[in-house]
Structure formats: C-alpha cells, structure tokens
Coordinates of C-alpha atoms and ligand atoms in Angstrom, one line a residue:
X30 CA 88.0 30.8 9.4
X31 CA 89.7 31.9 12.5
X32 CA 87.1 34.5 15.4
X33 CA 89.4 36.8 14.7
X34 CA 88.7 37.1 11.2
X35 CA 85.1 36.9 11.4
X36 CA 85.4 39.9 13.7
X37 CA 87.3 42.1 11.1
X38 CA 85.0 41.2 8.4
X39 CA 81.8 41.9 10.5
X40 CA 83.4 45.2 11.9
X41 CA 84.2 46.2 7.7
X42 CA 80.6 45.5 7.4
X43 CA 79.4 47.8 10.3
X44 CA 81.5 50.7 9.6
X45 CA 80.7 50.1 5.6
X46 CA 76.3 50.2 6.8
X47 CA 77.0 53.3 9.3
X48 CA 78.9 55.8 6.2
X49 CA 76.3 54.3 3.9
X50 CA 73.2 54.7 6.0
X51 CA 74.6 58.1 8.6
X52 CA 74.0 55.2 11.8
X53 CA 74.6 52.0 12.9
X54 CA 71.6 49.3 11.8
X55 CA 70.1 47.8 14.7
X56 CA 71.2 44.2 13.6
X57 CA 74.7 45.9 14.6
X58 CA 74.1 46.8 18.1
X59 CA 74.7 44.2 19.9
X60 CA 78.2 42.5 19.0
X61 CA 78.0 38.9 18.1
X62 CA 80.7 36.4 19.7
X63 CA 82.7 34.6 16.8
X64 CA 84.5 31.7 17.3
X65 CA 86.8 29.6 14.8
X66 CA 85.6 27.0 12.8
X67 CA 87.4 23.8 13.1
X68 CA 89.6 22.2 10.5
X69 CA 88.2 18.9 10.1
X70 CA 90.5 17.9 7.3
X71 CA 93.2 15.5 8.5
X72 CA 96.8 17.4 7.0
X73 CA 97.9 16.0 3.4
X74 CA 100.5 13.6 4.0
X75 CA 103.5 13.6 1.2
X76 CA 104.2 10.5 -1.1
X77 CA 101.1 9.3 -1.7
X78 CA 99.1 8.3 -4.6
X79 CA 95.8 10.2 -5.1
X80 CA 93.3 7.5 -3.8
X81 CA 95.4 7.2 -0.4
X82 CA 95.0 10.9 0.1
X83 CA 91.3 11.1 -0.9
X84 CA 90.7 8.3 2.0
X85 CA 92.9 10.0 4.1
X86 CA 91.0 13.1 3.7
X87 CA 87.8 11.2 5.6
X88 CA 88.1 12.7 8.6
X89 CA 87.7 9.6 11.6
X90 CA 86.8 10.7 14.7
X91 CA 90.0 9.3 16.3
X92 CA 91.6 11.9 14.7
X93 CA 89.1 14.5 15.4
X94 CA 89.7 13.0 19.3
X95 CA 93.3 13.7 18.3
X96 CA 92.7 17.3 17.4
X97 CA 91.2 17.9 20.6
X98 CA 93.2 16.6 22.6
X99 CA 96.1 19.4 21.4
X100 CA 93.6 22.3 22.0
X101 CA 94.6 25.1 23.8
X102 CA 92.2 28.0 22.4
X103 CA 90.9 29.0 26.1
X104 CA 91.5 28.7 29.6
X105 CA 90.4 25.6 30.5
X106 CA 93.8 24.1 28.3
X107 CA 95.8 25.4 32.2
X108 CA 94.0 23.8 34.4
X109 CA 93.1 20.5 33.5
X110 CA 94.6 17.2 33.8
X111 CA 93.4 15.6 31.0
X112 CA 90.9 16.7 27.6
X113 CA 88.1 14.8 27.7
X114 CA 87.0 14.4 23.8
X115 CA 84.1 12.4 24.1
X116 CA 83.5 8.4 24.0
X117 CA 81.4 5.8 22.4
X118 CA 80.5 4.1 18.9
X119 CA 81.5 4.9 15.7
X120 CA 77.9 5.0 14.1
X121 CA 75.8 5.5 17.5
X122 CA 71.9 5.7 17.0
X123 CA 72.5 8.6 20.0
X124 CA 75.0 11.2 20.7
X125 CA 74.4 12.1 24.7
X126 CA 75.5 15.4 25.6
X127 CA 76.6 17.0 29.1
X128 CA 78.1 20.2 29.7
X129 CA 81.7 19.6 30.7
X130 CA 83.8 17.0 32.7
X131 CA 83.9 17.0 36.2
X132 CA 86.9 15.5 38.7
X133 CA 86.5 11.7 37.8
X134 CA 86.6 12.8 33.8
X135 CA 89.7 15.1 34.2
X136 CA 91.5 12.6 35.8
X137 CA 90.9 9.5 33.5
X138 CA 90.0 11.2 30.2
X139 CA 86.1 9.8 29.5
X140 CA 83.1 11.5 29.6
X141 CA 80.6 10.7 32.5
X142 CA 82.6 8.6 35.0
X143 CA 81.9 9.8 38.3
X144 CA 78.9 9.3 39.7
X145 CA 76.5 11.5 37.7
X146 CA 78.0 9.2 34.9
X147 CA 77.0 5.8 36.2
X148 CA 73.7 7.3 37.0
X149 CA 73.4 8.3 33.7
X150 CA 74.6 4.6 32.3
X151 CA 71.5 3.5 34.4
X152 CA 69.4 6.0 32.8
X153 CA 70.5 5.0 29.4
X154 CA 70.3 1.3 30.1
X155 CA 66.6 1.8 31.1
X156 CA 65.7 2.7 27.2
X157 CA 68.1 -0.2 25.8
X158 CA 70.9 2.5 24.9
X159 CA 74.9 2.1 25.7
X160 CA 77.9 3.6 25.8
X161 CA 79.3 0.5 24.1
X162 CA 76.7 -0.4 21.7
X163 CA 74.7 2.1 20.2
X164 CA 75.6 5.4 21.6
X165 CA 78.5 8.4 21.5
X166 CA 79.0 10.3 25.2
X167 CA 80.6 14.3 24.4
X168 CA 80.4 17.4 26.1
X169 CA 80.4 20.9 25.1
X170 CA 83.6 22.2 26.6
X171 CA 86.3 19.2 26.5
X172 CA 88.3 20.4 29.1
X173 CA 87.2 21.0 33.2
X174 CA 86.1 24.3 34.6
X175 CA 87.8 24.9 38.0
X176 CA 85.7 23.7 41.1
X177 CA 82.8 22.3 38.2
X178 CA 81.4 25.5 37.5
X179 CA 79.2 26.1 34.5
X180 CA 81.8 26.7 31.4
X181 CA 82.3 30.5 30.5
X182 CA 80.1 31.6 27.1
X183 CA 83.7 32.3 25.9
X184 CA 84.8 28.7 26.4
X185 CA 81.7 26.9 25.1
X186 CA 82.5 29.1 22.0
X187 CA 86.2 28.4 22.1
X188 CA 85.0 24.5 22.1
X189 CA 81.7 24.3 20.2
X190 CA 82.7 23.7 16.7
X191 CA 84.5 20.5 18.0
X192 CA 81.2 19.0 18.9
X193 CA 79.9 20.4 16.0
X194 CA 82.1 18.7 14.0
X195 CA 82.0 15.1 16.1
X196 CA 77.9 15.6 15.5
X197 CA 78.4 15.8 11.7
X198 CA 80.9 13.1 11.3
X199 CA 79.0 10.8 13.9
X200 CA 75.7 11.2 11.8
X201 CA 73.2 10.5 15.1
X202 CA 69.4 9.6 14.7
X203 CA 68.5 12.0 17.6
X204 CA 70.5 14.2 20.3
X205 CA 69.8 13.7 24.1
X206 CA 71.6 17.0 25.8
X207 CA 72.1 16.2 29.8
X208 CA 70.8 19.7 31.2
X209 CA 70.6 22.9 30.6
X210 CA 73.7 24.1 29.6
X211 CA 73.8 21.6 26.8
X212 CA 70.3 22.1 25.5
X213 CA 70.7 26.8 25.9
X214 CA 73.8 26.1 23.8
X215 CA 72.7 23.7 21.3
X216 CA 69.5 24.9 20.8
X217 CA 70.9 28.8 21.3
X218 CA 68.0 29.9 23.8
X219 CA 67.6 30.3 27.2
X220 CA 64.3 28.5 28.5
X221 CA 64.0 27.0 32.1
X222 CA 64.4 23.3 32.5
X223 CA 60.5 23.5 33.2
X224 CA 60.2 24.5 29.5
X225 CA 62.8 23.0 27.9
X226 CA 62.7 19.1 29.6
X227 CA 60.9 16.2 27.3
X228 CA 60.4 18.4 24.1
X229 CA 61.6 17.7 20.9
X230 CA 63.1 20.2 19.3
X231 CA 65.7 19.9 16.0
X232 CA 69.6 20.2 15.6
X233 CA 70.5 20.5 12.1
X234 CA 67.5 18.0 11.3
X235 CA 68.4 15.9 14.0
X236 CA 65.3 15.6 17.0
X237 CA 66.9 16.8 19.7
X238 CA 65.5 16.4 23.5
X239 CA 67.0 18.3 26.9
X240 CA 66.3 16.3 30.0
X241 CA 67.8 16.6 33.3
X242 CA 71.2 16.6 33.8
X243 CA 71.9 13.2 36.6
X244 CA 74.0 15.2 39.0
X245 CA 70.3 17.2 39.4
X246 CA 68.8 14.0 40.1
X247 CA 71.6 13.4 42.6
X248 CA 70.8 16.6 44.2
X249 CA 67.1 16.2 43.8
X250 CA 65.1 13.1 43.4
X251 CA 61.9 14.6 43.0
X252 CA 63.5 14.9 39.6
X253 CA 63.7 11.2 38.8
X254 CA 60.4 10.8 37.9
X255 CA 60.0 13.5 35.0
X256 CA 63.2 12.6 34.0
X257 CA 61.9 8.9 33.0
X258 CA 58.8 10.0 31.6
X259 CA 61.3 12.0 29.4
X260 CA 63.7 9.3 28.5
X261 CA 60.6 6.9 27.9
X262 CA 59.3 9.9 25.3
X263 CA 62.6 9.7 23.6
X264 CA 63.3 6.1 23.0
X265 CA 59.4 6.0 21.3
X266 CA 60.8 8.6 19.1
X267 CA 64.1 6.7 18.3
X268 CA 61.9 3.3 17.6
X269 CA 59.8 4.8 15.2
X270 CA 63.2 6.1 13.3
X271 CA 64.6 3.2 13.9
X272 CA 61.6 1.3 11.4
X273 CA 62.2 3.6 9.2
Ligands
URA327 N1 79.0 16.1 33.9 C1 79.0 16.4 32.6 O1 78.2 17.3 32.2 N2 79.9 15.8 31.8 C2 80.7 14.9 32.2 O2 81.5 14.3 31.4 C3 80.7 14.6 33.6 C4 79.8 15.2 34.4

C-alpha cells in the first residue's frame, strides 16, 4: 500500500471518530508519517509454466538490490552518484547496519568503504565476523545525504521498508546497528548512545544491539574501548545461537 493511501484511510478514520465521538481521540492528535510498503514480489513473467513462476516469485535479494537501485521516492534519488543497496552473504549469521553512505559509498556503490568502513571490517574481524563470510552490510537510507548529514525522518521513511524487506529475506540470527541513527530507527526510540550502546534489545524476534558507529571512534577514541566490550557482548550472544 502506497503513504498516500494509508494517509486517506487514516484521515476517513479520524473524521469518521470526531462525528462519532463530537472531538478528535487523542490517538489522533498527533499525525503519524506513513510510508509505502515495498513490493517484494519479483513481476510475473509471461510464458511460463506454473512451477517457473512459483520459483520466480522467491524474491532473491539481487533483485531486491535491483529494486533499489531504480528508487527515486525522495530526494536523495538527485543527488547521488550511485544507490548503495547493501553488500554481503546470502544467508549471513549478521546483518550490520549504518545510517547512510558517505563519499567513498556514493562513488563505488558498497556500503562501508571509506574509512569508517575499514574500521568497521577491523571491528568485525575482532569477533570472527565478515563481510565475505558470514555477514550482510545495509543502511537505512540507500542513497547519500548531501555533505553526510544525518538522513531526513522523511527519507529514512521513504527508504525503510527496503531494509525491512532485505532483513526478512536475509533471515539474520541478530542485528548489530552502527550508531544511533540506526538503532532510534530500528528500534523506534530516541535513547542516548549512553543508554542505548551494548544492550540487547529485539527486532521482529531478532536480538538486536546499537554500538557505536566507527566514524565516532574516528572522532573519539575514548570510544574504542566500550565499543569492544560491546562487540565482545554480542558475539557471546551469537555463539550461544549459534549451538543452538
Ligand atoms: N557510514 C554509514 O553509516 N554507512 C556507510 O555505508 C558508510 C559510512
């Protein structure tokens, strides 16, 4: 369902509660932002028998990449160079999650290439987890904000339902979001980093953990060390599902 129809259903339902009731509800004062849903069915293709189709149907995530890469719901679709859908293994224990690309990632295409993103190979490698073996990079907006700014709520709205639908097809064991623009969106909340770092909290099921974002650690490396106490927190976790 397209934002746009979400918003004339919801605004049906508010006029319908305020000539029922004489005044608006409180759970309709403050206007919630819809976005679309993303399509994740690959289009029918003509002349096939049904069992082709039905396989066809299983969405891969090359096509989902595919998708992506022909977005232009917001903004960012002018400006960049490339769409950065997200990199990795099909069937990753871990799907690492930043908050947009950067320079280095608009320009070749992949997630985490500059230097925040060989920091945060090193950071990975430290608890036995790769972009090549065992783990899927994405972001929550696909495309750069201008001069790296933190995406717009309207943009990580525009773009959310794609990683929603890359987590669902990519079936992780946990969630590691790079920062807090990943973790306030994932985990819809606003906590500090000083609340938020080294928990687990759950994504649709999934344990979930926000640690710092490497371009912080760049910036400060007073960081680093609660940073690896959080990593080392997260790959016990991932262990234990791994046994089981
Ligand atoms: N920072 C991010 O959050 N994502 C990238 O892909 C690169 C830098």
């Amino acid at each position: 369902m397209k934002a746009e129809e979400k918003n004339i259903i919801y605004n049906l339902l508010k006029t319908s509660d305020s000539f029922i009731n004489g005044f608006s509800s409180p759970k309709f004062l403050k206007t919630p932002v819809f976005s679309d849903d993303i399509d994740t069915q690959e289009p029918q293709q003509e002349n096939k028998s049904s069992d082709q189709t039905a396989d066809d149907s299983k969405l891969s995530i090359a096509t989902l990449s595919a998708k992506i890469q022909r977005c232009t719901r917001c903004q960012l679709a002018r400006t960049r160079t490339n769409v950065v859908p997200g990199m990795g293994v099909e069937n990753p224990d871990v799907i690492v999650i930043g908050e947009g690309p950067g320079y280095d990632e608009d320009m070749q295409g992949l997630p985490f290439v500059g230097r925040a993103g060989i920091l945060l190979d090193k950071m990975l490698g430290a608890i036995e987890l790769s972009r090549k073996t065992n783990c899927y990079i994405a972001n929550i907006v696909k495309c750069r904000p201008p001069h790296n700014r933190d995406p717009l709520p309207e943009e990580q709205n525009s773009c959310i339902g794609f990683l929603e639908a890359q987590i669902s097809l990519l079936k992780p064991k946990m969630i590691l979001c790079m920062g807090r623009v990943a973790g306030h969106k994932l985990l819809n909340n606003e906590l500090p980093m000083n609340q938020l770092h080294g928990k687990f909290f759950s994504y649709k099921d999934i344990p979930l953990m926000v640690t710092y974002h490497p371009s912080a650690l760049l910036r400060d490396e007073a960081l680093k060390r609660p940073a690896w106490d959080d990593l080392k927190g997260f790959k016990l976790k991932l262990d234990e599902l791994r046994t089981k």
